Short mmCIF file of C-alpha atoms and ligand atoms in Angstrom, two decimals:
data_model
loop_
_atom_site.label_atom_id
_atom_site.label_comp_id
_atom_site.label_asym_id
_atom_site.label_seq_id
_atom_site.Cartn_x
_atom_site.Cartn_y
_atom_site.Cartn_z
CA UNK A 21 -150.38 -12.64 55.93
CA UNK A 22 -149.45 -10.56 53.64
CA UNK A 23 -147.82 -8.49 55.82
CA UNK A 24 -146.12 -11.56 57.35
CA UNK A 25 -145.44 -12.47 53.93
CA UNK A 26 -144.36 -8.80 53.44
CA UNK A 27 -142.27 -8.71 56.34
CA UNK A 28 -141.09 -12.23 55.91
CA UNK A 29 -140.54 -11.34 52.46
CA UNK A 30 -138.56 -8.43 53.78
CA UNK A 31 -136.94 -10.05 56.12
CA UNK A 32 -135.60 -12.75 53.60
CA UNK A 33 -135.21 -10.90 51.04
CA UNK A 34 -133.16 -8.77 53.29
CA UNK A 35 -131.16 -11.84 54.78
CA UNK A 36 -130.82 -13.03 51.36
CA UNK A 37 -129.59 -9.64 50.37
CA UNK A 38 -127.42 -9.92 53.01
CA UNK A 39 -126.71 -13.13 52.26
CA UNK A 40 -126.18 -12.27 48.45
CA UNK A 41 -123.86 -9.57 49.44
CA UNK A 42 -122.18 -12.03 51.72
CA UNK A 43 -122.03 -14.25 48.85
CA UNK A 44 -121.26 -11.10 46.56
CA UNK A 45 -118.32 -10.20 48.75
CA UNK A 46 -116.95 -13.98 49.46
CA UNK A 47 -117.30 -14.16 45.26
CA UNK A 48 -115.16 -10.93 45.19
CA UNK A 49 -112.92 -12.48 47.93
CA UNK A 50 -112.88 -15.47 45.86
CA UNK A 51 -112.49 -13.75 42.54
CA UNK A 52 -109.48 -11.78 44.23
CA UNK A 53 -108.34 -14.94 45.60
CA UNK A 54 -108.33 -16.19 42.36
CA UNK A 55 -106.34 -13.50 41.07
CA UNK A 56 -104.02 -13.79 43.52
CA UNK A 57 -103.44 -17.14 43.07
CA UNK A 58 -103.44 -15.62 39.41
CA UNK A 59 -100.55 -13.34 41.25
CA UNK A 60 -98.68 -16.64 42.61
CA UNK A 61 -98.39 -18.28 39.08
CA UNK A 62 -96.61 -15.15 38.17
CA UNK A 63 -94.64 -15.18 40.86
CA UNK A 64 -93.79 -19.13 40.63
CA UNK A 65 -92.95 -18.08 37.01
CA UNK A 66 -90.93 -15.11 38.20
CA UNK A 67 -89.27 -17.78 40.54
CA UNK A 68 -88.59 -20.14 37.70
CA UNK A 69 -87.04 -17.18 35.85
CA UNK A 70 -85.39 -16.53 38.86
CA UNK A 71 -84.03 -19.55 39.55
CA UNK A 72 -82.95 -19.63 35.57
CA UNK A 73 -81.44 -16.55 36.03
CA UNK A 74 -79.77 -17.52 39.24
CA UNK A 75 -78.32 -20.55 37.55
CA UNK A 76 -77.39 -18.48 34.78
CA UNK A 77 -75.58 -16.05 37.22
CA UNK A 78 -73.98 -18.98 39.11
CA UNK A 79 -73.02 -20.15 35.52
CA UNK A 80 -71.95 -16.62 34.96
CA UNK A 81 -69.63 -16.38 37.94
CA UNK A 82 -68.34 -19.76 37.44
CA UNK A 83 -66.94 -18.33 34.05
CA UNK A 84 -66.07 -14.83 35.70
CA UNK A 85 -64.24 -16.81 37.97
CA UNK A 86 -62.46 -18.90 35.36
CA UNK A 87 -62.26 -15.89 32.95
CA UNK A 88 -60.25 -13.91 36.29
CA UNK A 89 -58.00 -17.14 36.45
CA UNK A 90 -57.24 -16.53 32.73
CA UNK A 91 -57.04 -12.80 32.69
CA UNK A 92 -54.60 -13.53 35.76
CA UNK A 93 -52.34 -15.99 33.62
CA UNK A 94 -52.91 -13.75 30.39
CA UNK A 95 -51.61 -10.55 32.53
CA UNK A 96 -48.63 -12.77 33.70
CA UNK A 97 -48.21 -13.35 30.62
CA UNK A 98 -48.27 -9.82 29.32
CA UNK A 99 -46.11 -8.93 31.98
CA UNK A 100 -43.55 -11.52 30.45
CA UNK A 101 -44.13 -10.23 27.24
CA UNK A 102 -43.84 -6.83 28.52
CA UNK A 103 -40.38 -7.61 29.83
CA UNK A 104 -39.37 -9.53 26.54
CA UNK A 105 -40.69 -6.12 24.67
CA UNK A 106 -38.92 -4.15 26.79
CA UNK A 107 -35.49 -6.31 26.27
CA UNK A 108 -35.81 -6.70 22.47
CA UNK A 109 -36.39 -2.71 22.95
CA UNK A 110 -33.35 -2.03 24.20
CA UNK A 111 -31.59 -4.43 21.97
CA UNK A 112 -33.05 -2.91 18.61
CA UNK A 113 -31.92 0.57 20.30
CA UNK A 114 -28.75 -1.11 20.34
CA UNK A 115 -28.57 -2.65 16.86
CA UNK A 116 -30.07 1.13 15.33
CA UNK A 117 -27.14 2.39 17.01
CA UNK A 118 -24.85 -0.19 15.85
CA UNK A 119 -26.36 0.24 12.41
CA UNK A 120 -26.00 4.00 12.39
CA UNK A 121 -21.93 3.48 13.55
CA UNK A 122 -22.05 0.83 10.51
CA UNK A 123 -23.69 3.07 8.05
CA UNK A 124 -21.04 5.44 8.87
CA UNK A 125 -18.07 3.49 8.82
CA UNK A 126 -19.11 2.25 5.56
CA UNK A 127 -19.52 6.14 4.42
CA UNK A 128 -15.93 6.36 5.55
CA UNK A 129 -15.00 2.80 3.85
CA UNK A 130 -16.99 3.95 0.81
CA UNK A 131 -14.92 6.96 0.79
CA UNK A 132 -11.43 5.57 1.16
CA UNK A 133 -12.45 3.10 -1.40
CA UNK A 134 -13.32 5.68 -3.81
CA UNK A 135 -10.20 7.42 -3.33
CA UNK A 136 -8.30 4.68 -3.86
CA UNK A 137 -9.95 3.59 -6.77
CA UNK A 138 -9.16 7.27 -8.09
CA UNK A 139 -5.21 6.71 -7.37
CA UNK A 140 -5.47 3.42 -9.33
CA UNK A 141 -7.55 5.02 -12.20
CA UNK A 142 -4.80 7.78 -12.31
CA UNK A 143 -1.84 5.14 -11.60
CA UNK A 144 -3.47 3.36 -14.66
CA UNK A 145 -3.48 6.11 -16.90
CA UNK A 146 -0.13 7.02 -16.52
CA UNK A 147 2.88 6.22 -18.64
CA UNK A 148 5.24 5.25 -16.19
CA UNK A 149 7.66 7.77 -16.75
CA UNK A 150 7.79 8.48 -13.30
CA UNK A 151 11.17 10.13 -13.20
CA UNK A 152 9.60 13.28 -14.38
CA UNK A 153 7.04 13.22 -11.60
CA UNK A 154 7.33 16.86 -9.85
CA UNK A 155 9.00 16.77 -6.72
CA UNK A 156 6.70 17.92 -3.66
CA UNK A 157 8.37 20.16 -1.60
CA UNK A 158 7.64 18.21 1.59
CA UNK A 159 9.38 14.85 -0.05
CA UNK A 160 12.01 16.74 -1.45
CA UNK A 161 15.64 15.35 0.20
CA UNK A 162 18.16 18.30 -0.57
CA UNK A 163 21.26 17.45 -2.93
CA UNK A 164 24.51 18.64 -1.61
CA UNK A 165 27.09 18.77 -4.61
CA UNK A 166 30.63 17.72 -4.17
CA UNK A 167 32.08 20.56 -2.18
CA UNK A 168 35.73 20.37 -0.13
CA UNK A 169 34.01 20.96 3.19
CA UNK A 170 30.48 18.69 2.67
CA UNK A 171 31.36 15.68 0.63
CA UNK A 172 34.38 14.85 -1.58
CA UNK A 173 32.83 11.71 -2.67
CA UNK A 174 31.82 11.43 -6.26
CA UNK A 175 28.81 9.44 -7.29
CA UNK A 176 28.66 7.71 -10.86
CA UNK A 177 25.83 5.77 -12.20
CA UNK A 178 27.33 3.46 -15.28
CA UNK A 179 24.25 4.09 -17.23
CA UNK A 180 23.08 3.10 -21.29
CA UNK A 181 19.28 1.90 -21.96
CA UNK A 182 21.19 -0.56 -24.53
CA UNK A 183 21.67 -3.97 -22.73
CA UNK A 184 24.98 -5.59 -23.07
CA UNK A 185 27.02 -3.21 -24.00
CA UNK A 186 29.05 -3.29 -20.78
CA UNK A 187 27.88 -1.08 -18.41
CA UNK A 188 28.42 -4.02 -15.36
CA UNK A 189 31.95 -5.15 -16.90
CA UNK A 190 33.05 -1.77 -16.89
CA UNK A 191 31.93 -0.71 -12.85
CA UNK A 192 33.53 -4.05 -11.86
CA UNK A 193 36.99 -3.16 -13.62
CA UNK A 194 36.92 0.41 -13.17
CA UNK A 195 36.23 0.14 -9.48
CA UNK A 196 39.27 -2.42 -8.91
CA UNK A 197 41.38 0.24 -11.17
CA UNK A 198 40.22 3.07 -8.77
CA UNK A 199 40.91 1.05 -5.68
CA UNK A 200 44.33 0.55 -6.94
CA UNK A 201 44.41 3.99 -7.62
CA UNK A 202 43.98 4.28 -3.39
CA UNK A 203 40.55 4.72 -3.86
CA UNK A 204 38.13 3.31 -1.39
CA UNK A 205 35.09 2.21 -3.72
CA UNK A 206 31.70 1.55 -2.53
CA UNK A 207 29.64 -0.71 -5.48
CA UNK A 208 25.97 -0.31 -5.75
CA UNK A 209 24.28 -3.21 -7.77
CA UNK A 210 20.70 -1.61 -8.48
CA UNK A 211 19.88 -3.80 -11.89
CA UNK A 212 17.86 -6.53 -10.67
CA UNK A 213 19.56 -9.07 -12.57
CA UNK A 214 22.60 -9.34 -10.18
CA UNK A 215 25.32 -9.42 -12.55
CA UNK A 216 27.78 -7.08 -10.73
CA UNK A 217 26.79 -9.35 -7.74
CA UNK A 218 27.30 -12.41 -9.76
CA UNK A 219 30.72 -11.20 -10.51
CA UNK A 220 31.80 -11.27 -6.88
CA UNK A 221 29.30 -13.42 -4.61
CA UNK A 222 28.91 -17.20 -5.48
CA UNK A 223 24.63 -18.58 -5.64
CA UNK A 224 25.51 -19.85 -2.17
CA UNK A 225 26.59 -16.62 -0.74
CA UNK A 226 23.56 -14.67 -3.01
CA UNK A 227 21.11 -16.92 -1.34
CA UNK A 228 22.39 -15.93 2.16
CA UNK A 229 22.32 -12.23 1.95
CA UNK A 230 18.76 -12.65 0.33
CA UNK A 231 17.52 -14.97 3.34
CA UNK A 232 19.08 -11.91 5.60
CA UNK A 233 17.10 -9.35 3.88
CA UNK A 234 20.71 -7.65 3.01
CA UNK A 235 20.41 -6.61 -0.49
CA UNK A 236 19.91 -3.14 -1.93
CA UNK A 237 15.88 -3.88 -2.35
CA UNK A 238 15.69 -4.60 1.37
CA UNK A 239 17.34 -1.28 1.88
CA UNK A 240 15.31 0.54 -0.60
CA UNK A 241 12.02 -0.67 1.02
CA UNK A 242 12.71 -0.31 4.81
CA UNK A 243 13.93 3.76 3.55
CA UNK A 244 10.45 4.11 1.67
CA UNK A 245 8.47 2.72 4.85
CA UNK A 246 9.88 5.62 6.40
CA UNK A 247 12.58 3.89 8.57
CA UNK A 248 15.68 4.78 9.07
CA UNK A 249 18.03 1.86 7.50
CA UNK A 250 21.84 2.23 7.32
CA UNK A 251 23.15 1.19 4.19
CA UNK A 252 26.45 -0.04 6.02
CA UNK A 253 24.42 -2.73 7.42
CA UNK A 254 24.08 -4.31 3.73
CA UNK A 255 27.40 -3.91 2.15
CA UNK A 256 29.88 -6.72 1.57
CA UNK A 257 33.34 -6.57 2.16
CA UNK A 258 35.06 -7.38 -1.34
CA UNK A 259 38.61 -9.32 -0.82
CA UNK A 260 41.41 -9.11 -3.08
CA UNK A 261 41.04 -5.36 -3.66
CA UNK A 262 44.12 -2.97 -2.62
CA UNK A 263 41.84 -0.90 -0.53
CA UNK A 264 38.79 -1.39 1.58
CA UNK A 265 35.98 -1.70 -1.13
CA UNK A 266 32.50 -3.01 -0.65
CA UNK A 267 29.56 -3.65 -2.56
CA UNK A 268 25.33 -3.30 -2.11
CA UNK A 269 24.90 -6.36 -3.55
CA UNK A 270 21.17 -7.68 -5.06
CA UNK A 271 19.77 -10.46 -6.69
CA UNK A 272 16.77 -11.35 -8.95
CA UNK A 273 14.45 -10.67 -6.07
CA UNK A 274 15.20 -7.07 -6.49
CA UNK A 275 12.55 -7.12 -8.83
CA UNK A 276 9.79 -7.70 -6.27
CA UNK A 277 11.54 -4.48 -4.50
CA UNK A 278 11.32 -2.98 -7.87
CA UNK A 279 7.77 -3.74 -8.55
CA UNK A 280 6.51 -2.92 -5.02
CA UNK A 281 8.35 0.64 -4.92
CA UNK A 282 6.91 1.38 -7.98
CA UNK A 283 3.28 0.24 -7.60
CA UNK A 284 3.37 2.27 -4.03
CA UNK A 285 4.78 5.16 -5.77
CA UNK A 286 1.53 5.24 -8.37
CA UNK A 287 -0.77 4.60 -5.34
CA UNK A 288 1.00 7.18 -3.24
CA UNK A 289 1.56 4.93 -0.30
CA UNK A 290 3.98 6.23 1.31
CA UNK A 291 5.56 9.61 2.86
CA UNK A 292 8.55 9.47 1.05
CA UNK A 293 9.38 9.73 -2.32
CA UNK A 294 10.94 6.63 -3.83
CA UNK A 295 13.41 8.20 -6.26
CA UNK A 296 15.51 9.80 -3.08
CA UNK A 297 15.81 6.81 -0.90
CA UNK A 298 19.70 6.64 -1.65
CA UNK A 299 20.80 9.92 -2.22
CA UNK A 300 19.54 10.27 1.28
CA UNK A 301 21.82 8.14 2.17
CA UNK A 302 24.84 8.81 -0.03
CA UNK A 303 25.06 12.37 1.65
CA UNK A 304 25.41 11.20 5.16
CA UNK A 305 28.73 11.10 6.93
CA UNK A 306 28.32 7.34 7.64
CA UNK A 307 29.20 6.85 4.14
CA UNK A 308 30.69 9.85 2.69
CA UNK A 309 33.63 9.18 5.64
CA UNK A 310 34.22 5.74 4.74
CA UNK A 311 33.97 6.04 0.75
CA UNK A 312 36.04 7.88 -1.98
CA UNK A 313 33.98 7.34 -4.77
CA UNK A 314 31.03 5.23 -5.48
CA UNK A 315 29.84 3.33 -8.69
CA UNK A 316 26.39 2.43 -9.43
CA UNK A 317 25.63 -0.50 -11.82
CA UNK A 318 22.01 0.72 -13.44
CA UNK A 319 19.58 -1.61 -14.86
CA UNK A 320 19.20 -0.90 -19.00
CA UNK A 321 15.88 1.17 -17.96
CA UNK A 322 14.72 3.75 -16.55
CA UNK A 323 12.59 2.40 -13.30
CA UNK A 324 12.58 3.59 -9.16
CA UNK A 325 15.91 1.95 -8.96
CA UNK A 326 17.63 3.63 -11.66
CA UNK A 327 15.68 6.80 -10.72
CA UNK A 328 17.49 6.29 -7.41
CA UNK A 329 20.92 6.22 -8.73
CA UNK A 330 20.36 9.40 -10.95
CA UNK A 331 19.12 11.58 -8.37
CA UNK A 332 21.70 10.03 -6.22
CA UNK A 333 24.55 11.14 -8.92
CA UNK A 334 27.06 13.77 -9.67
CA UNK A 335 28.23 11.84 -12.70
CA UNK A 336 26.33 9.45 -15.50
CA UNK A 337 28.99 7.44 -17.69
CA UNK A 338 27.62 5.91 -20.63
CA UNK A 339 29.20 2.63 -22.10
CA UNK A 340 28.60 2.27 -25.70
CA UNK A 341 29.75 -0.52 -28.18
CA UNK A 342 30.86 1.59 -31.54
CA UNK A 343 28.26 0.03 -33.92
CA UNK A 344 25.17 1.97 -35.56
CA UNK A 345 22.66 0.03 -33.38
CA UNK A 346 24.34 1.03 -29.79
CA UNK A 347 25.66 4.39 -30.80
CA UNK A 348 21.99 5.47 -32.09
CA UNK A 349 20.78 5.09 -28.61
CA UNK A 350 22.94 7.29 -26.82
CA UNK A 351 21.29 10.68 -27.69
CA UNK A 352 17.99 9.09 -26.80
CA UNK A 353 19.37 8.33 -23.42
CA UNK A 354 20.83 11.80 -23.35
CA UNK A 355 16.85 13.36 -23.85
CA UNK A 356 16.04 11.12 -21.18
CA UNK A 357 18.51 12.47 -18.91
CA UNK A 358 17.86 16.04 -19.58
CA UNK A 359 14.47 15.40 -18.40
CA UNK A 360 15.75 13.73 -15.21
CA UNK A 361 18.03 17.01 -14.63
CA UNK A 362 15.43 19.02 -15.03
CA UNK A 363 12.87 17.04 -12.97
CA UNK A 364 14.86 15.61 -9.76
CA UNK A 365 18.45 16.33 -10.10
CA UNK A 366 19.55 19.70 -11.58
CA UNK A 367 23.53 19.23 -10.69
CA UNK A 368 23.10 15.74 -12.82
CA UNK A 369 26.69 15.67 -15.54
CA UNK A 370 27.72 13.70 -18.04
CA UNK A 371 31.44 12.42 -17.11
CA UNK A 372 31.47 11.23 -20.59
CA UNK A 373 31.03 8.44 -23.06
CA UNK A 374 33.40 5.77 -23.90
CA UNK A 375 33.65 2.98 -26.23
CA UNK A 376 33.34 -0.96 -25.02
CA UNK A 377 34.06 -3.49 -27.02
CA UNK A 378 36.06 -2.37 -29.80
CA UNK A 379 36.86 -4.78 -32.40
CA UNK A 380 40.77 -4.54 -31.29
CA UNK A 381 43.51 -2.64 -30.14
CA UNK A 382 42.87 0.29 -32.05
CA UNK A 383 39.62 1.91 -33.26
CA UNK A 384 38.75 0.85 -36.63
CA UNK A 385 38.25 3.73 -39.35
CA UNK A 386 34.32 2.74 -38.76
CA UNK A 387 34.35 3.15 -34.88
CA UNK A 388 36.48 6.23 -35.28
CA UNK A 389 33.74 7.74 -37.35
CA UNK A 390 30.90 6.80 -35.55
CA UNK A 391 32.32 8.28 -32.21
CA UNK A 392 32.89 11.43 -34.04
CA UNK A 393 29.49 11.18 -35.34
CA UNK A 394 28.66 10.59 -31.63
CA UNK A 395 30.14 13.74 -30.29
CA UNK A 396 27.44 16.22 -32.67
CA UNK A 397 24.71 14.14 -32.14
CA UNK A 398 25.75 13.90 -27.98
CA UNK A 399 25.92 18.05 -28.14
CA UNK A 400 22.72 18.43 -29.72
CA UNK A 401 21.22 16.41 -27.55
CA UNK A 402 22.50 17.24 -24.18
CA UNK A 403 22.62 21.04 -25.05
CA UNK A 404 26.32 20.98 -24.11
CA UNK A 405 29.64 19.24 -25.15
CA UNK A 406 29.68 15.72 -24.03
CA UNK A 407 33.02 14.55 -23.34
CA UNK A 408 34.22 11.20 -25.25
CA UNK A 409 36.80 9.32 -23.20
CA UNK A 410 40.22 9.04 -24.94
CA UNK A 411 40.25 5.58 -23.35
CA UNK A 412 38.34 2.48 -25.11
CA UNK A 413 38.42 -0.95 -24.04
CA UNK A 414 38.51 -3.90 -26.54
CA UNK A 415 36.52 -7.15 -26.79
CA UNK A 416 38.87 -9.48 -25.21
CA UNK A 417 37.77 -12.89 -23.85
CA UNK A 418 40.20 -12.19 -20.71
CA UNK A 419 37.56 -9.97 -19.74
CA UNK A 420 34.84 -12.34 -20.08
CA UNK A 421 36.72 -15.14 -18.42
CA UNK A 422 37.56 -12.95 -15.36
CA UNK A 423 33.81 -12.63 -15.08
CA UNK A 424 33.57 -16.59 -15.05
CA UNK A 425 35.72 -16.57 -12.27
CA UNK A 426 34.17 -13.91 -10.19
CA UNK A 427 36.93 -11.75 -10.17
CA UNK A 428 38.09 -8.28 -11.90
CA UNK A 429 41.14 -7.51 -13.66
CA UNK A 430 44.52 -6.72 -11.58
CA UNK A 431 47.61 -5.42 -12.37
CA UNK A 432 48.88 -8.64 -13.38
CA UNK A 433 45.99 -8.75 -16.37
CA UNK A 434 47.26 -7.70 -19.41
CA UNK A 435 43.65 -6.05 -19.94
CA UNK A 436 44.04 -4.10 -16.58
CA UNK A 437 45.65 -1.42 -18.46
CA UNK A 438 42.99 0.04 -20.22
CA UNK A 439 41.24 -0.07 -17.11
CA UNK A 440 43.68 2.03 -15.20
CA UNK A 441 43.61 4.45 -18.78
CA UNK A 442 39.70 5.01 -18.01
CA UNK A 443 40.15 5.13 -14.10
CA UNK A 444 42.87 8.01 -14.69
CA UNK A 445 40.71 10.07 -17.28
CA UNK A 446 37.55 9.62 -14.97
CA UNK A 447 39.59 11.09 -11.83
CA UNK A 448 40.58 13.81 -14.32
CA UNK A 449 37.10 14.33 -14.66
CA UNK A 450 36.71 15.08 -11.01
CA UNK A 451 37.67 18.66 -8.84
CA UNK A 452 40.89 18.14 -7.29
CA UNK A 453 39.39 18.01 -3.52
CA UNK A 454 37.79 14.59 -4.45
CA UNK A 455 40.65 13.21 -5.52
CA UNK A 456 42.55 10.94 -2.69
CA UNK A 457 45.87 11.94 -1.85
CA UNK A 458 46.71 7.77 -2.14
CA UNK A 459 45.75 8.41 -5.74
CA UNK A 460 48.93 9.55 -7.31
CA UNK A 461 51.20 7.03 -5.65
CA UNK A 462 49.16 3.88 -6.59
CA UNK A 463 48.23 4.90 -10.07
CA UNK A 464 52.01 5.16 -10.99
CA UNK A 465 52.59 1.49 -9.59
CA UNK A 466 49.34 0.41 -11.98
CA UNK A 467 50.08 2.07 -14.82
N1 ATP B 504 35.50 -5.12 -23.16
C1 ATP B 504 34.61 -6.80 -23.71
N2 ATP B 504 35.31 -7.57 -23.69
C2 ATP B 504 34.44 -8.90 -23.67
N3 ATP B 504 33.39 -9.39 -23.54
C3 ATP B 504 32.64 -8.28 -22.51
C4 ATP B 504 33.45 -6.67 -22.44
N4 ATP B 504 32.85 -5.65 -22.11
C5 ATP B 504 31.51 -7.12 -21.80
N5 ATP B 504 31.86 -8.36 -21.99
C6 ATP B 504 30.41 -9.15 -21.77
O1 ATP B 504 29.40 -8.90 -22.32
C7 ATP B 504 28.07 -9.44 -22.27
C8 ATP B 504 27.63 -8.05 -21.49
O2 ATP B 504 28.24 -7.45 -20.70
P1 ATP B 504 27.71 -6.41 -19.42
O3 ATP B 504 26.84 -7.38 -18.64
O4 ATP B 504 28.60 -5.91 -18.78
O5 ATP B 504 26.63 -5.57 -20.03
P2 ATP B 504 25.55 -4.53 -19.64
O6 ATP B 504 25.83 -3.12 -20.40
O7 ATP B 504 25.94 -4.47 -17.60
O8 ATP B 504 24.15 -5.27 -19.93
P3 ATP B 504 22.63 -5.60 -19.08
O9 ATP B 504 22.40 -4.28 -20.10
O10 ATP B 504 22.19 -6.40 -19.42
O11 ATP B 504 23.18 -5.19 -17.45
C9 ATP B 504 29.21 -9.87 -20.58
O12 ATP B 504 28.98 -11.43 -21.30
C10 ATP B 504 30.68 -9.31 -20.50
O13 ATP B 504 31.63 -10.19 -19.96
MG1 MG B 505 24.58 -5.11 -16.53
#
């Protein structure tokens, strides 16, 4: 029994054991299963995470897609900007180049401006004594003195720095007297008051010549502008003279020409020296063949016009009133003339000083003494003897009346004789070859 029990027990035990083992195995499997189930949760969790990640991924993809679209758009914009930048860079480079050119031009203009400023500075520092300016070799116009083969036409400037002494009156009436001696006279009015012109031409005619630019100022300006004007285009025929006489007129419009020439001369605005414009012309055959003598009526001051007269002249004639104030100015004039002779015309001579507007047909003792005194003063000032003309012209209403009638004295006028005598003396001062053959015949008639 016991054995049976034992056997049974053993068999039970073994079966139980087997069962136990089975159960233990199942338990283990169950545990494992439970363990696997735990993994499943992990998987589920992972899956859930995966879904989450997938969702995010899909969102990210969508974002990537939108970003890509934006990127393309931005790239296109960038391309556009690049093109603009390229264009702007080109413009910038062109501007840089332009700036460089402008800077160079500015530097050049600044340089020119500085040079102009220096010229102006120098010009305003000057005392205006332009006649003493040195003559530059390149601008010099040679003076050809009177010569039987070169020029037989004497050129005379009527000058006194004192106003109202009779420069204009004597120029006009001396021209008439010389014309009656057979001279073809060229009169040049260089006084901007235009008094000489006014003795021959009425206002209407003066206005016409002004409008036609046919005044001496127009000639001077054109010459200064490096043109080659012909003085003969500016002459005006004078009627009533026995020989062919002509006038280069002026009006007060000359003042503009005078000022213009002065300023431009100070600023060195020409290749020409404005003092030699008339000299150049009066030496040409187109003038010297046409006239026997030139009389220039000068202003009572030394300016560009007057310098032109003196640079072109062989002689200066000085009318003087025999009053203390008037004669005292003559030595001063001669001092200036000496400077001019030295600077621009070494051939300049004083033909003589003569009295105008004397009290009567005879000189008073006082007038005589003054003229004697003047001889000595002139010699001192000029450095050599100065001729004082025997002839003098008295103060006479008839002379003034002629001026009002816009005419000169003729053989029928009483006072013509005094001018004829003066003309004779003037002629005596010329070299023989410069006296026209007709002179002797007509002089006998008029004297
Ligand atoms: N001998 C004279 N008899 C009478 N009047 C005269 C005489 N000489 C000149 N006159 C008069 O004197 C005034 C001045 O003369 P004129 O104009 O000739 O002088 P000027 O030296 O040329 O003057 P300016 O320096 O102003 O040019 C004129 O009215 C003129 O008629
Ligand atoms: Mg005058």
